[in-house]
């Protein structure tokens, strides 16, 4: 029996008013894979991530996590929204790191990581503290666990946000342009943490404009253009031999870093 994909999107659609932002997205992410979404601003990348994490409700198609429909089930020809209890349980299997750090300013780095462990997973303070210290150490912040967000650089705050997400042991970790709010000199430290997670086997779906990083870390790259998948494949194919004219144009913005096909 073939195991189902960890994440599978089928013909996912999303409309805001009269604007169709997602026009039928198909995507599969397998256990241990790093899949990257690239494309110009407004192509639908972030909206798609938010639909996976139920921060936006997709209007059509189906998203499956471990074979289970996310957010909705089909009742005959109609979609039926799952109960909030089931939606919350699905969200708990997904981790997401945003452009903004979203740390609680009145909590230390350790307390920010501990919060979900105690409030959502019901762990004791002692167990949550041990887990928080472990992951803060993994992201290079073992000596900053007692610091408040205002005492940390932007890169350090984003690393705390990553530790907070990973500490919950999600099945899939979503990254939405997590370096876009950082000063250039801080980008490398966050990408290094993400590289380490990828090498450890974490299943990741990420949106990024850091093309060299995407090329080096991804198993599969998906180029979105105007709400549709214009080309998808392994990094060597996407960056070394792009077949889609829009993809060629998009990569051309990166000053000749990649070969042109």
Tab-separated table of C-alpha atoms in Angstrom:
chain	number	residue	atom	x	y	z
A	1	UNK	CA	0.000	0.000	0.000
A	2	UNK	CA	1.377	3.391	-0.991
A	3	UNK	CA	1.539	5.866	1.864
A	4	UNK	CA	-0.373	9.093	1.196
A	5	UNK	CA	1.594	12.300	0.779
A	6	UNK	CA	2.017	14.332	3.937
A	7	UNK	CA	0.414	17.321	2.177
A	8	UNK	CA	-1.576	17.262	-1.016
A	9	UNK	CA	-3.343	20.194	-2.650
A	10	UNK	CA	-5.795	19.551	-5.479
A	11	UNK	CA	-7.195	22.355	-7.616
A	12	UNK	CA	-7.087	24.848	-4.730
A	13	UNK	CA	-8.871	28.101	-5.507
A	14	UNK	CA	-9.271	31.354	-3.623
A	15	UNK	CA	-11.097	34.550	-4.558
A	16	UNK	CA	-11.023	37.946	-2.894
A	17	UNK	CA	-14.022	39.897	-4.160
A	18	UNK	CA	-13.819	39.767	-7.951
A	19	UNK	CA	-10.145	38.772	-7.989
A	20	UNK	CA	-9.268	35.099	-8.306
A	21	UNK	CA	-5.950	34.862	-6.464
A	22	UNK	CA	-5.498	31.082	-6.663
A	23	UNK	CA	-6.650	29.502	-9.917
A	24	UNK	CA	-6.342	25.798	-9.247
A	25	UNK	CA	-3.118	24.938	-7.417
A	26	UNK	CA	-1.894	21.339	-7.352
A	27	UNK	CA	0.992	20.502	-5.021
A	28	UNK	CA	2.363	17.473	-3.176
A	29	UNK	CA	4.804	17.486	-0.262
A	30	UNK	CA	6.187	14.167	0.963
A	31	UNK	CA	7.637	13.363	4.378
A	32	UNK	CA	11.110	14.901	4.794
A	33	UNK	CA	10.876	17.069	1.678
A	34	UNK	CA	11.677	20.753	1.380
A	35	UNK	CA	9.412	22.332	-1.226
A	36	UNK	CA	9.803	25.999	-2.155
A	37	UNK	CA	7.306	28.367	-3.738
A	38	UNK	CA	8.794	31.163	-5.823
A	39	UNK	CA	7.269	33.885	-7.957
A	40	UNK	CA	6.637	37.595	-8.156
A	41	UNK	CA	4.749	39.475	-5.463
A	42	UNK	CA	1.020	38.930	-5.926
A	43	UNK	CA	1.387	35.510	-7.537
A	44	UNK	CA	-0.509	33.805	-4.694
A	45	UNK	CA	2.313	32.249	-2.671
A	46	UNK	CA	1.406	33.636	0.748
A	47	UNK	CA	-2.317	33.181	0.167
A	48	UNK	CA	-1.693	29.526	-0.600
A	49	UNK	CA	0.295	29.042	2.616
A	50	UNK	CA	-2.448	30.745	4.610
A	51	UNK	CA	-5.042	28.421	3.091
A	52	UNK	CA	-2.998	25.408	4.163
A	53	UNK	CA	-2.827	26.743	7.722
A	54	UNK	CA	-6.531	27.713	7.698
A	55	UNK	CA	-5.737	31.388	8.175
A	56	UNK	CA	-7.646	31.846	4.918
A	57	UNK	CA	-10.510	29.660	3.757
A	58	UNK	CA	-10.012	28.278	0.271
A	59	UNK	CA	-13.082	28.544	-1.943
A	60	UNK	CA	-12.576	25.442	-4.036
A	61	UNK	CA	-10.480	22.339	-4.353
A	62	UNK	CA	-9.092	20.224	-1.552
A	63	UNK	CA	-6.128	20.287	0.832
A	64	UNK	CA	-5.180	17.012	2.524
A	65	UNK	CA	-2.848	16.641	5.512
A	66	UNK	CA	-1.835	13.028	6.153
A	67	UNK	CA	-4.765	12.080	3.947
A	68	UNK	CA	-7.302	14.053	5.992
A	69	UNK	CA	-9.179	16.981	4.374
A	70	UNK	CA	-8.096	20.309	5.883
A	71	UNK	CA	-10.872	22.637	6.998
A	72	UNK	CA	-13.699	20.984	5.059
A	73	UNK	CA	-15.196	17.682	4.076
A	74	UNK	CA	-17.455	17.002	1.117
A	75	UNK	CA	-21.093	16.301	1.967
A	76	UNK	CA	-22.495	15.190	-1.350
A	77	UNK	CA	-21.813	18.052	-3.755
A	78	UNK	CA	-21.325	20.620	-1.000
A	79	UNK	CA	-18.423	21.407	1.266
A	80	UNK	CA	-19.012	21.274	5.000
A	81	UNK	CA	-16.792	23.201	7.414
A	82	UNK	CA	-15.194	21.010	10.065
A	83	UNK	CA	-15.860	21.760	13.713
A	84	UNK	CA	-13.554	24.225	15.435
A	85	UNK	CA	-12.251	21.380	17.573
A	86	UNK	CA	-11.142	19.473	14.482
A	87	UNK	CA	-9.766	22.624	12.840
A	88	UNK	CA	-7.723	23.378	15.971
A	89	UNK	CA	-6.373	19.836	15.964
A	90	UNK	CA	-5.318	20.242	12.317
A	91	UNK	CA	-3.636	23.569	13.024
A	92	UNK	CA	-1.673	21.877	15.807
A	93	UNK	CA	-0.094	19.596	13.189
A	94	UNK	CA	1.124	22.620	11.219
A	95	UNK	CA	3.733	25.138	12.242
A	96	UNK	CA	4.108	28.527	10.585
A	97	UNK	CA	6.807	31.184	10.766
A	98	UNK	CA	5.774	34.585	9.448
A	99	UNK	CA	7.518	37.623	7.992
A	100	UNK	CA	6.971	39.428	11.284
A	101	UNK	CA	8.234	37.712	14.399
A	102	UNK	CA	4.941	37.906	16.384
A	103	UNK	CA	6.684	37.398	19.725
A	104	UNK	CA	4.971	38.477	22.920
A	105	UNK	CA	6.987	41.510	24.087
A	106	UNK	CA	6.325	40.881	27.791
A	107	UNK	CA	7.667	37.312	27.669
A	108	UNK	CA	11.265	36.143	27.526
A	109	UNK	CA	12.545	34.076	24.611
A	110	UNK	CA	12.081	30.884	26.638
A	111	UNK	CA	8.600	31.886	27.772
A	112	UNK	CA	7.578	32.639	24.179
A	113	UNK	CA	8.611	29.116	23.183
A	114	UNK	CA	7.011	27.549	26.267
A	115	UNK	CA	3.617	29.180	25.831
A	116	UNK	CA	2.183	26.835	23.210
A	117	UNK	CA	3.677	23.806	24.909
A	118	UNK	CA	1.854	24.551	28.166
A	119	UNK	CA	-1.372	26.126	26.875
A	120	UNK	CA	-1.969	23.941	23.805
A	121	UNK	CA	-0.161	20.690	24.553
A	122	UNK	CA	-0.695	20.754	28.315
A	123	UNK	CA	2.932	20.130	29.247
A	124	UNK	CA	4.242	21.034	32.680
A	125	UNK	CA	6.338	24.154	33.081
A	126	UNK	CA	9.411	22.050	33.767
A	127	UNK	CA	8.979	19.906	30.644
A	128	UNK	CA	8.158	22.936	28.490
A	129	UNK	CA	11.220	24.756	29.814
A	130	UNK	CA	13.473	21.810	28.918
A	131	UNK	CA	12.032	21.665	25.400
A	132	UNK	CA	12.379	25.441	24.992
A	133	UNK	CA	16.008	25.353	26.105
A	134	UNK	CA	16.726	22.515	23.688
A	135	UNK	CA	15.331	24.345	20.678
A	136	UNK	CA	16.780	27.709	21.633
A	137	UNK	CA	20.104	25.911	21.750
A	138	UNK	CA	19.468	24.401	18.334
A	139	UNK	CA	18.927	27.875	16.849
A	140	UNK	CA	22.013	29.247	18.578
A	141	UNK	CA	20.279	31.184	21.352
A	142	UNK	CA	20.939	29.104	24.462
A	143	UNK	CA	22.460	32.156	26.157
A	144	UNK	CA	19.518	34.405	25.241
A	145	UNK	CA	16.681	32.399	26.758
A	146	UNK	CA	16.068	34.986	29.494
A	147	UNK	CA	16.128	37.950	27.129
A	148	UNK	CA	13.009	39.847	26.103
A	149	UNK	CA	12.323	40.552	22.413
A	150	UNK	CA	13.458	44.191	22.693
A	151	UNK	CA	16.853	42.902	23.856
A	152	UNK	CA	17.269	40.768	20.727
A	153	UNK	CA	18.176	41.639	17.143
A	154	UNK	CA	15.685	41.011	14.377
A	155	UNK	CA	17.545	37.883	13.344
A	156	UNK	CA	17.546	36.595	16.901
A	157	UNK	CA	13.829	37.276	17.264
A	158	UNK	CA	13.125	35.357	14.078
A	159	UNK	CA	15.195	32.459	15.363
A	160	UNK	CA	13.102	32.460	18.549
A	161	UNK	CA	9.985	32.358	16.350
A	162	UNK	CA	11.422	29.354	14.496
A	163	UNK	CA	12.255	27.605	17.777
A	164	UNK	CA	8.708	28.277	18.985
A	165	UNK	CA	7.219	26.690	15.852
A	166	UNK	CA	9.504	23.639	15.793
A	167	UNK	CA	9.118	22.995	19.527
A	168	UNK	CA	5.470	22.092	18.895
A	169	UNK	CA	6.679	19.164	16.729
A	170	UNK	CA	4.499	19.953	13.710
A	171	UNK	CA	4.099	17.500	10.862
A	172	UNK	CA	4.796	20.310	8.408
A	173	UNK	CA	6.546	23.627	8.912
A	174	UNK	CA	5.510	26.595	6.756
A	175	UNK	CA	7.824	29.575	6.212
A	176	UNK	CA	6.453	32.789	4.714
A	177	UNK	CA	9.248	35.110	3.584
A	178	UNK	CA	10.836	34.872	7.011
A	179	UNK	CA	13.875	36.964	6.059
A	180	UNK	CA	12.052	39.789	4.270
A	181	UNK	CA	11.784	42.006	7.378
A	182	UNK	CA	15.449	41.568	8.315
A	183	UNK	CA	18.435	43.752	7.595
A	184	UNK	CA	20.655	42.057	4.985
A	185	UNK	CA	23.424	41.224	7.466
A	186	UNK	CA	20.942	39.254	9.603
A	187	UNK	CA	19.497	37.138	6.801
A	188	UNK	CA	22.315	34.577	6.770
A	189	UNK	CA	21.860	33.566	10.412
A	190	UNK	CA	18.187	32.756	9.875
A	191	UNK	CA	18.845	30.881	6.623
A	192	UNK	CA	21.515	28.861	8.435
A	193	UNK	CA	18.944	27.728	10.998
A	194	UNK	CA	16.516	26.763	8.230
A	195	UNK	CA	19.290	24.871	6.434
A	196	UNK	CA	19.948	22.912	9.614
A	197	UNK	CA	16.277	22.021	9.985
A	198	UNK	CA	16.158	20.835	6.381
A	199	UNK	CA	19.240	18.669	6.884
A	200	UNK	CA	17.669	17.144	10.001
A	201	UNK	CA	14.722	15.899	7.928
A	202	UNK	CA	12.091	18.487	8.850
A	203	UNK	CA	9.309	18.628	6.260
A	204	UNK	CA	9.124	22.231	5.064
A	205	UNK	CA	7.096	24.302	2.616
A	206	UNK	CA	8.600	27.728	2.182
A	207	UNK	CA	8.038	30.962	0.315
A	208	UNK	CA	11.243	32.877	-0.286
A	209	UNK	CA	12.963	35.356	-2.569
A	210	UNK	CA	16.371	34.062	-1.448
A	211	UNK	CA	16.960	32.215	-4.699
A	212	UNK	CA	20.402	30.786	-3.937
A	213	UNK	CA	19.053	29.362	-0.692
A	214	UNK	CA	15.993	27.936	-2.455
A	215	UNK	CA	18.215	26.295	-5.051
A	216	UNK	CA	20.506	24.747	-2.436
A	217	UNK	CA	17.962	23.548	0.151
A	218	UNK	CA	14.937	22.448	-1.896
A	219	UNK	CA	14.003	19.032	-3.208
A	220	UNK	CA	11.262	20.541	-5.377
A	221	UNK	CA	10.558	24.100	-6.537
A	222	UNK	CA	7.194	25.463	-7.694
A	223	UNK	CA	6.986	28.694	-9.696
A	224	UNK	CA	3.644	30.431	-9.282
A	225	UNK	CA	2.515	33.010	-11.799
A	226	UNK	CA	-0.803	34.855	-11.493
A	227	UNK	CA	-2.305	32.226	-9.215
A	228	UNK	CA	-1.272	29.176	-11.234
A	229	UNK	CA	1.623	26.727	-11.264
A	230	UNK	CA	3.593	27.804	-14.319
A	231	UNK	CA	6.467	25.361	-13.876
A	232	UNK	CA	7.557	22.917	-11.180
A	233	UNK	CA	10.451	20.529	-10.816
A	234	UNK	CA	13.802	19.881	-9.150
A	235	UNK	CA	16.010	22.947	-8.527
A	236	UNK	CA	18.459	21.997	-11.273
A	237	UNK	CA	15.633	22.098	-13.807
A	238	UNK	CA	13.956	25.268	-12.520
A	239	UNK	CA	17.136	27.311	-12.208
A	240	UNK	CA	19.330	25.677	-14.812
A	241	UNK	CA	16.851	25.059	-17.616
A	242	UNK	CA	13.669	27.122	-17.194
A	243	UNK	CA	11.120	26.365	-19.918
A	244	UNK	CA	8.463	28.918	-19.018
A	245	UNK	CA	8.946	32.446	-20.384
A	246	UNK	CA	7.596	34.034	-17.203
A	247	UNK	CA	10.020	31.969	-15.137
A	248	UNK	CA	12.917	33.032	-17.377
A	249	UNK	CA	11.915	36.655	-16.882
A	250	UNK	CA	11.569	36.205	-13.125
A	251	UNK	CA	14.998	34.598	-12.767
A	252	UNK	CA	16.455	37.319	-14.964
A	253	UNK	CA	15.894	39.759	-12.110
A	254	UNK	CA	18.602	38.047	-10.108
A	255	UNK	CA	21.466	39.478	-12.147
A	256	UNK	CA	22.695	36.404	-13.927
A	257	UNK	CA	23.060	34.182	-10.836
A	258	UNK	CA	21.509	31.267	-12.695
A	259	UNK	CA	22.057	29.689	-16.073
A	260	UNK	CA	19.499	30.448	-18.745
A	261	UNK	CA	17.843	27.755	-20.765
